[in-house]
Amino acid sequence: MFDTSPTYGRGRSETNLGSVLKSLGASPLIGTKIDFAEGDLDDLEGSINRSVQRSQERLGRERLDILYLHSRIGRHRDLPGRVLSVDDVLSPGGVADIISGLKRKGLVGVSGFTALGHTDAAVRVLASGAFDCAQVYYNLLNPSAAVGTVAAWRAQDYEEIIPRAADLGVGVVGIRALAAGALSDGNELHRFAKITPR
């Protein structure tokens, strides 16, 4: 299984992956994401369809195995395309409806979303049953997606979203397992890393 995105390397990740898999004759599962640019939320369906079509072309596939909404989910829309509201996702004609239509057409196999943003908003999207799987932040520094926290907890609390997903029959894909490099032995950390090495 490969996880990629139109935003990784400005499309080069999908292009290179598609090229290599074609040369190998390999067909692993591939998860990719919707790419929103500024102004795309004015034409949600058109922008999602264009993003899917470009990903299909770069990956050399007629069907995307997994299509994720990768924008953070908040209580309100913020920064065009970066944070969508629960209404943007779940209202009639919203992201979930559009992806469901792509699934019916056979262009997408599995629908997913990334459970980042406001935890309560992500939990509402999960509970809706509109998505087949969720990418969930989980690592040893912040295991709150799987286990309860203590009163003095200072990091974001993901409110045991993994067992909630299991109860709903929603698949989970773990992300940030090494906390953006904070749990690795390398000296170069991603900008999302929460601690620095000694």
PDB file of C-alpha atoms in Angstrom:
ATOM      1  CA  MET A   1       0.000   0.000   0.000  1.00  0.00           C
ATOM      2  CA  PHE A   2       1.218   3.484  -0.867  1.00  0.00           C
ATOM      3  CA  ASP A   3       0.016   6.792   0.525  1.00  0.00           C
ATOM      4  CA  THR A   4       0.502   9.794  -1.723  1.00  0.00           C
ATOM      5  CA  SER A   5      -1.055  13.146  -2.543  1.00  0.00           C
ATOM      6  CA  PRO A   6      -1.203  15.698  -5.356  1.00  0.00           C
ATOM      7  CA  THR A   7       0.480  18.102  -2.936  1.00  0.00           C
ATOM      8  CA  TYR A   8       3.527  15.878  -2.320  1.00  0.00           C
ATOM      9  CA  GLY A   9       6.189  17.345  -4.578  1.00  0.00           C
ATOM     10  CA  ARG A  10       3.538  19.311  -6.512  1.00  0.00           C
ATOM     11  CA  GLY A  11       2.279  16.166  -8.215  1.00  0.00           C
ATOM     12  CA  ARG A  12       5.655  14.491  -8.672  1.00  0.00           C
ATOM     13  CA  SER A  13       4.940  11.890  -5.992  1.00  0.00           C
ATOM     14  CA  GLU A  14       1.905  10.627  -7.919  1.00  0.00           C
ATOM     15  CA  THR A  15       3.688  10.907 -11.290  1.00  0.00           C
ATOM     16  CA  ASN A  16       6.776   9.021 -10.133  1.00  0.00           C
ATOM     17  CA  LEU A  17       4.757   6.371  -8.319  1.00  0.00           C
ATOM     18  CA  GLY A  18       2.552   5.817 -11.367  1.00  0.00           C
ATOM     19  CA  SER A  19       5.589   5.530 -13.639  1.00  0.00           C
ATOM     20  CA  VAL A  20       7.428   3.033 -11.423  1.00  0.00           C
ATOM     21  CA  LEU A  21       4.361   0.871 -10.839  1.00  0.00           C
ATOM     22  CA  LYS A  22       3.664   0.790 -14.574  1.00  0.00           C
ATOM     23  CA  SER A  23       7.238  -0.294 -15.348  1.00  0.00           C
ATOM     24  CA  LEU A  24       7.012  -3.021 -12.676  1.00  0.00           C
ATOM     25  CA  GLY A  25       3.532  -4.108 -13.698  1.00  0.00           C
ATOM     26  CA  ALA A  26       2.553  -3.798 -10.013  1.00  0.00           C
ATOM     27  CA  SER A  27      -0.894  -2.922  -8.681  1.00  0.00           C
ATOM     28  CA  PRO A  28      -0.688  -2.226  -4.932  1.00  0.00           C
ATOM     29  CA  LEU A  29      -3.371  -0.299  -3.097  1.00  0.00           C
ATOM     30  CA  ILE A  30      -2.870   3.441  -3.435  1.00  0.00           C
ATOM     31  CA  GLY A  31      -4.413   6.093  -1.245  1.00  0.00           C
ATOM     32  CA  THR A  32      -4.339   9.682  -2.458  1.00  0.00           C
ATOM     33  CA  LYS A  33      -6.009  12.900  -1.488  1.00  0.00           C
ATOM     34  CA  ILE A  34      -8.169  15.729  -2.752  1.00  0.00           C
ATOM     35  CA  ASP A  35      -6.158  18.809  -3.654  1.00  0.00           C
ATOM     36  CA  PHE A  36      -7.996  22.066  -2.976  1.00  0.00           C
ATOM     37  CA  ALA A  37      -6.613  25.345  -4.284  1.00  0.00           C
ATOM     38  CA  GLU A  38      -7.818  28.796  -3.330  1.00  0.00           C
ATOM     39  CA  GLY A  39     -11.302  29.381  -4.714  1.00  0.00           C
ATOM     40  CA  ASP A  40     -12.063  25.678  -5.184  1.00  0.00           C
ATOM     41  CA  LEU A  41     -14.666  25.657  -2.421  1.00  0.00           C
ATOM     42  CA  ASP A  42     -16.873  27.843  -4.624  1.00  0.00           C
ATOM     43  CA  ASP A  43     -17.237  24.831  -6.955  1.00  0.00           C
ATOM     44  CA  LEU A  44     -16.783  21.844  -4.660  1.00  0.00           C
ATOM     45  CA  GLU A  45     -17.922  19.179  -7.109  1.00  0.00           C
ATOM     46  CA  GLY A  46     -15.932  20.573 -10.019  1.00  0.00           C
ATOM     47  CA  SER A  47     -12.771  20.957  -7.963  1.00  0.00           C
ATOM     48  CA  ILE A  48     -12.992  17.416  -6.543  1.00  0.00           C
ATOM     49  CA  ASN A  49     -13.637  15.968  -9.999  1.00  0.00           C
ATOM     50  CA  ARG A  50     -10.653  17.864 -11.421  1.00  0.00           C
ATOM     51  CA  SER A  51      -8.412  16.725  -8.563  1.00  0.00           C
ATOM     52  CA  VAL A  52      -9.469  13.091  -9.072  1.00  0.00           C
ATOM     53  CA  GLN A  53      -8.939  13.293 -12.827  1.00  0.00           C
ATOM     54  CA  ARG A  54      -5.444  14.750 -12.420  1.00  0.00           C
ATOM     55  CA  SER A  55      -4.545  12.063  -9.859  1.00  0.00           C
ATOM     56  CA  GLN A  56      -5.839   9.332 -12.192  1.00  0.00           C
ATOM     57  CA  GLU A  57      -3.671  10.686 -15.006  1.00  0.00           C
ATOM     58  CA  ARG A  58      -0.538  11.002 -12.877  1.00  0.00           C
ATOM     59  CA  LEU A  59      -0.985   7.570 -11.294  1.00  0.00           C
ATOM     60  CA  GLY A  60      -2.042   5.915 -14.569  1.00  0.00           C
ATOM     61  CA  ARG A  61      -5.176   4.467 -12.986  1.00  0.00           C
ATOM     62  CA  GLU A  62      -8.827   4.640 -13.921  1.00  0.00           C
ATOM     63  CA  ARG A  63      -9.885   3.966 -10.323  1.00  0.00           C
ATOM     64  CA  LEU A  64      -8.407   5.427  -7.146  1.00  0.00           C
ATOM     65  CA  ASP A  65      -8.318   2.763  -4.424  1.00  0.00           C
ATOM     66  CA  ILE A  66      -8.694   5.244  -1.558  1.00  0.00           C
ATOM     67  CA  LEU A  67      -9.579   8.922  -1.845  1.00  0.00           C
ATOM     68  CA  TYR A  68      -9.079  10.991   1.303  1.00  0.00           C
ATOM     69  CA  LEU A  69     -10.390  14.392   2.227  1.00  0.00           C
ATOM     70  CA  HIS A  70      -7.118  15.646   3.699  1.00  0.00           C
ATOM     71  CA  SER A  71      -8.210  19.143   4.733  1.00  0.00           C
ATOM     72  CA  ARG A  72      -8.508  19.620   8.464  1.00  0.00           C
ATOM     73  CA  ILE A  73     -12.056  19.596   9.788  1.00  0.00           C
ATOM     74  CA  GLY A  74     -13.089  22.462  12.027  1.00  0.00           C
ATOM     75  CA  ARG A  75     -16.118  24.095  13.487  1.00  0.00           C
ATOM     76  CA  HIS A  76     -15.892  26.745  10.749  1.00  0.00           C
ATOM     77  CA  ARG A  77     -14.228  27.029   7.365  1.00  0.00           C
ATOM     78  CA  ASP A  78     -10.837  28.724   7.513  1.00  0.00           C
ATOM     79  CA  LEU A  79      -7.999  29.346   5.061  1.00  0.00           C
ATOM     80  CA  PRO A  80      -9.506  28.319   1.705  1.00  0.00           C
ATOM     81  CA  GLY A  81      -9.291  24.553   1.428  1.00  0.00           C
ATOM     82  CA  ARG A  82      -7.088  24.098   4.523  1.00  0.00           C
ATOM     83  CA  VAL A  83      -9.915  23.787   7.061  1.00  0.00           C
ATOM     84  CA  LEU A  84     -13.419  22.731   6.088  1.00  0.00           C
ATOM     85  CA  SER A  85     -16.443  22.901   8.337  1.00  0.00           C
ATOM     86  CA  VAL A  86     -18.499  19.855   9.230  1.00  0.00           C
ATOM     87  CA  ASP A  87     -21.228  21.331   6.997  1.00  0.00           C
ATOM     88  CA  ASP A  88     -18.793  21.541   4.051  1.00  0.00           C
ATOM     89  CA  VAL A  89     -18.196  17.831   4.514  1.00  0.00           C
ATOM     90  CA  LEU A  90     -21.616  16.426   5.458  1.00  0.00           C
ATOM     91  CA  SER A  91     -24.277  18.760   4.017  1.00  0.00           C
ATOM     92  CA  PRO A  92     -26.174  17.602   0.922  1.00  0.00           C
ATOM     93  CA  GLY A  93     -23.847  18.231  -2.016  1.00  0.00           C
ATOM     94  CA  GLY A  94     -20.863  18.366   0.345  1.00  0.00           C
ATOM     95  CA  VAL A  95     -17.589  16.474   0.104  1.00  0.00           C
ATOM     96  CA  ALA A  96     -19.031  13.177   1.399  1.00  0.00           C
ATOM     97  CA  ASP A  97     -21.855  13.225  -1.168  1.00  0.00           C
ATOM     98  CA  ILE A  98     -19.479  14.032  -4.009  1.00  0.00           C
ATOM     99  CA  ILE A  99     -17.091  11.208  -3.092  1.00  0.00           C
ATOM    100  CA  SER A 100     -20.051   8.815  -2.766  1.00  0.00           C
ATOM    101  CA  GLY A 101     -21.016   9.741  -6.327  1.00  0.00           C
ATOM    102  CA  LEU A 102     -17.477   8.970  -7.506  1.00  0.00           C
ATOM    103  CA  LYS A 103     -17.684   5.590  -5.762  1.00  0.00           C
ATOM    104  CA  ARG A 104     -20.974   4.812  -7.533  1.00  0.00           C
ATOM    105  CA  LYS A 105     -19.306   5.623 -10.864  1.00  0.00           C
ATOM    106  CA  GLY A 106     -16.445   3.244 -10.023  1.00  0.00           C
ATOM    107  CA  LEU A 107     -13.834   6.018 -10.015  1.00  0.00           C
ATOM    108  CA  VAL A 108     -13.089   5.627  -6.288  1.00  0.00           C
ATOM    109  CA  GLY A 109     -13.024   2.438  -4.245  1.00  0.00           C
ATOM    110  CA  VAL A 110     -12.910   3.617  -0.619  1.00  0.00           C
ATOM    111  CA  SER A 111     -13.726   7.020   0.848  1.00  0.00           C
ATOM    112  CA  GLY A 112     -11.635   8.424   3.665  1.00  0.00           C
ATOM    113  CA  PHE A 113     -10.917  11.552   5.635  1.00  0.00           C
ATOM    114  CA  THR A 114      -8.062  12.767   7.793  1.00  0.00           C
ATOM    115  CA  ALA A 115      -9.216  13.186  11.390  1.00  0.00           C
ATOM    116  CA  LEU A 116      -7.227  16.349  12.093  1.00  0.00           C
ATOM    117  CA  GLY A 117      -8.515  19.763  13.069  1.00  0.00           C
ATOM    118  CA  HIS A 118     -10.977  20.152  15.933  1.00  0.00           C
ATOM    119  CA  THR A 119     -11.460  16.757  17.554  1.00  0.00           C
ATOM    120  CA  ASP A 120     -15.181  17.273  18.120  1.00  0.00           C
ATOM    121  CA  ALA A 121     -15.637  18.105  14.429  1.00  0.00           C
ATOM    122  CA  ALA A 122     -13.663  15.029  13.309  1.00  0.00           C
ATOM    123  CA  VAL A 123     -15.715  12.850  15.677  1.00  0.00           C
ATOM    124  CA  ARG A 124     -18.944  14.220  14.143  1.00  0.00           C
ATOM    125  CA  VAL A 125     -17.717  13.355  10.644  1.00  0.00           C
ATOM    126  CA  LEU A 126     -16.690   9.884  11.809  1.00  0.00           C
ATOM    127  CA  ALA A 127     -20.052   9.289  13.518  1.00  0.00           C
ATOM    128  CA  SER A 128     -21.934  10.252  10.346  1.00  0.00           C
ATOM    129  CA  GLY A 129     -20.993   6.966   8.684  1.00  0.00           C
ATOM    130  CA  ALA A 130     -20.247   8.872   5.474  1.00  0.00           C
ATOM    131  CA  PHE A 131     -16.670   7.574   5.151  1.00  0.00           C
ATOM    132  CA  ASP A 132     -15.176   4.086   4.982  1.00  0.00           C
ATOM    133  CA  CYS A 133     -11.892   4.917   6.718  1.00  0.00           C
ATOM    134  CA  ALA A 134     -10.055   7.632   8.594  1.00  0.00           C
ATOM    135  CA  GLN A 135      -6.427   8.657   8.849  1.00  0.00           C
ATOM    136  CA  VAL A 136      -5.785   9.106  12.552  1.00  0.00           C
ATOM    137  CA  TYR A 137      -2.902  10.804  14.375  1.00  0.00           C
ATOM    138  CA  TYR A 138      -1.398   8.221  16.743  1.00  0.00           C
ATOM    139  CA  ASN A 139       2.050   7.754  18.273  1.00  0.00           C
ATOM    140  CA  LEU A 140       3.775   7.128  21.598  1.00  0.00           C
ATOM    141  CA  LEU A 141       3.927  10.854  22.372  1.00  0.00           C
ATOM    142  CA  ASN A 142       0.193  11.268  21.837  1.00  0.00           C
ATOM    143  CA  PRO A 143      -1.733   7.996  22.125  1.00  0.00           C
ATOM    144  CA  SER A 144      -5.029   9.756  22.921  1.00  0.00           C
ATOM    145  CA  ALA A 145      -6.639   8.450  19.735  1.00  0.00           C
ATOM    146  CA  ALA A 146      -6.561   4.979  21.326  1.00  0.00           C
ATOM    147  CA  VAL A 147      -6.552   5.517  25.106  1.00  0.00           C
ATOM    148  CA  GLY A 148      -8.014   8.049  27.510  1.00  0.00           C
ATOM    149  CA  THR A 149      -5.967  10.991  28.761  1.00  0.00           C
ATOM    150  CA  VAL A 150      -5.347  12.372  32.233  1.00  0.00           C
ATOM    151  CA  ALA A 151      -6.577  15.708  33.545  1.00  0.00           C
ATOM    152  CA  ALA A 152      -3.151  17.329  33.112  1.00  0.00           C
ATOM    153  CA  TRP A 153      -2.956  16.393  29.405  1.00  0.00           C
ATOM    154  CA  ARG A 154      -1.536  19.300  27.394  1.00  0.00           C
ATOM    155  CA  ALA A 155      -1.497  17.963  23.814  1.00  0.00           C
ATOM    156  CA  GLN A 156      -4.539  17.699  21.566  1.00  0.00           C
ATOM    157  CA  ASP A 157      -6.899  15.034  22.844  1.00  0.00           C
ATOM    158  CA  TYR A 158      -8.134  12.824  20.001  1.00  0.00           C
ATOM    159  CA  GLU A 159     -10.794  11.392  22.329  1.00  0.00           C
ATOM    160  CA  GLU A 160     -10.237   7.695  21.631  1.00  0.00           C
ATOM    161  CA  ILE A 161     -11.296   8.043  18.012  1.00  0.00           C
ATOM    162  CA  ILE A 162      -9.764   4.655  17.095  1.00  0.00           C
ATOM    163  CA  PRO A 163     -12.120   2.568  19.259  1.00  0.00           C
ATOM    164  CA  ARG A 164     -15.001   4.799  18.149  1.00  0.00           C
ATOM    165  CA  ALA A 165     -14.123   3.977  14.537  1.00  0.00           C
ATOM    166  CA  ALA A 166     -13.918   0.273  15.353  1.00  0.00           C
ATOM    167  CA  ASP A 167     -17.394   0.380  16.913  1.00  0.00           C
ATOM    168  CA  LEU A 168     -18.710   1.964  13.707  1.00  0.00           C
ATOM    169  CA  GLY A 169     -16.903  -0.450  11.371  1.00  0.00           C
ATOM    170  CA  VAL A 170     -14.767   2.383   9.980  1.00  0.00           C
ATOM    171  CA  GLY A 171     -11.191   1.485   9.025  1.00  0.00           C
ATOM    172  CA  VAL A 172      -8.249   3.340  10.555  1.00  0.00           C
ATOM    173  CA  VAL A 173      -4.925   4.226   8.953  1.00  0.00           C
ATOM    174  CA  GLY A 174      -2.361   5.511  11.451  1.00  0.00           C
ATOM    175  CA  ILE A 175      -0.465   8.686  10.572  1.00  0.00           C
ATOM    176  CA  ARG A 176       2.467  10.490  12.193  1.00  0.00           C
ATOM    177  CA  ALA A 177       3.600   7.246  13.846  1.00  0.00           C
ATOM    178  CA  LEU A 178       7.056   8.751  14.445  1.00  0.00           C
ATOM    179  CA  ALA A 179       5.657  12.156  15.470  1.00  0.00           C
ATOM    180  CA  ALA A 180       7.159  13.857  12.400  1.00  0.00           C
ATOM    181  CA  GLY A 181      10.590  12.493  13.273  1.00  0.00           C
ATOM    182  CA  ALA A 182      10.541  13.255  17.002  1.00  0.00           C
ATOM    183  CA  LEU A 183      10.589   9.496  17.709  1.00  0.00           C
ATOM    184  CA  SER A 184      13.275   8.669  15.147  1.00  0.00           C
ATOM    185  CA  ASP A 185      17.015   8.702  15.587  1.00  0.00           C
ATOM    186  CA  GLY A 186      17.580  11.192  12.774  1.00  0.00           C
ATOM    187  CA  ASN A 187      18.651  14.776  13.267  1.00  0.00           C
ATOM    188  CA  GLU A 188      16.296  16.260  10.672  1.00  0.00           C
ATOM    189  CA  LEU A 189      12.785  16.775  11.980  1.00  0.00           C
ATOM    190  CA  HIS A 190       9.650  17.681  10.105  1.00  0.00           C
ATOM    191  CA  ARG A 191       8.192  21.070  11.018  1.00  0.00           C
ATOM    192  CA  PHE A 192       5.324  19.275  12.831  1.00  0.00           C
ATOM    193  CA  ALA A 193       7.702  17.555  15.268  1.00  0.00           C
ATOM    194  CA  LYS A 194       6.863  18.484  18.860  1.00  0.00           C
ATOM    195  CA  ILE A 195      10.239  17.804  20.490  1.00  0.00           C
ATOM    196  CA  THR A 196      13.867  18.237  19.465  1.00  0.00           C
ATOM    197  CA  PRO A 197      16.625  15.623  19.699  1.00  0.00           C
ATOM    198  CA  ARG A 198      19.467  15.968  22.206  1.00  0.00           C
TER     199      ARG A 198
END
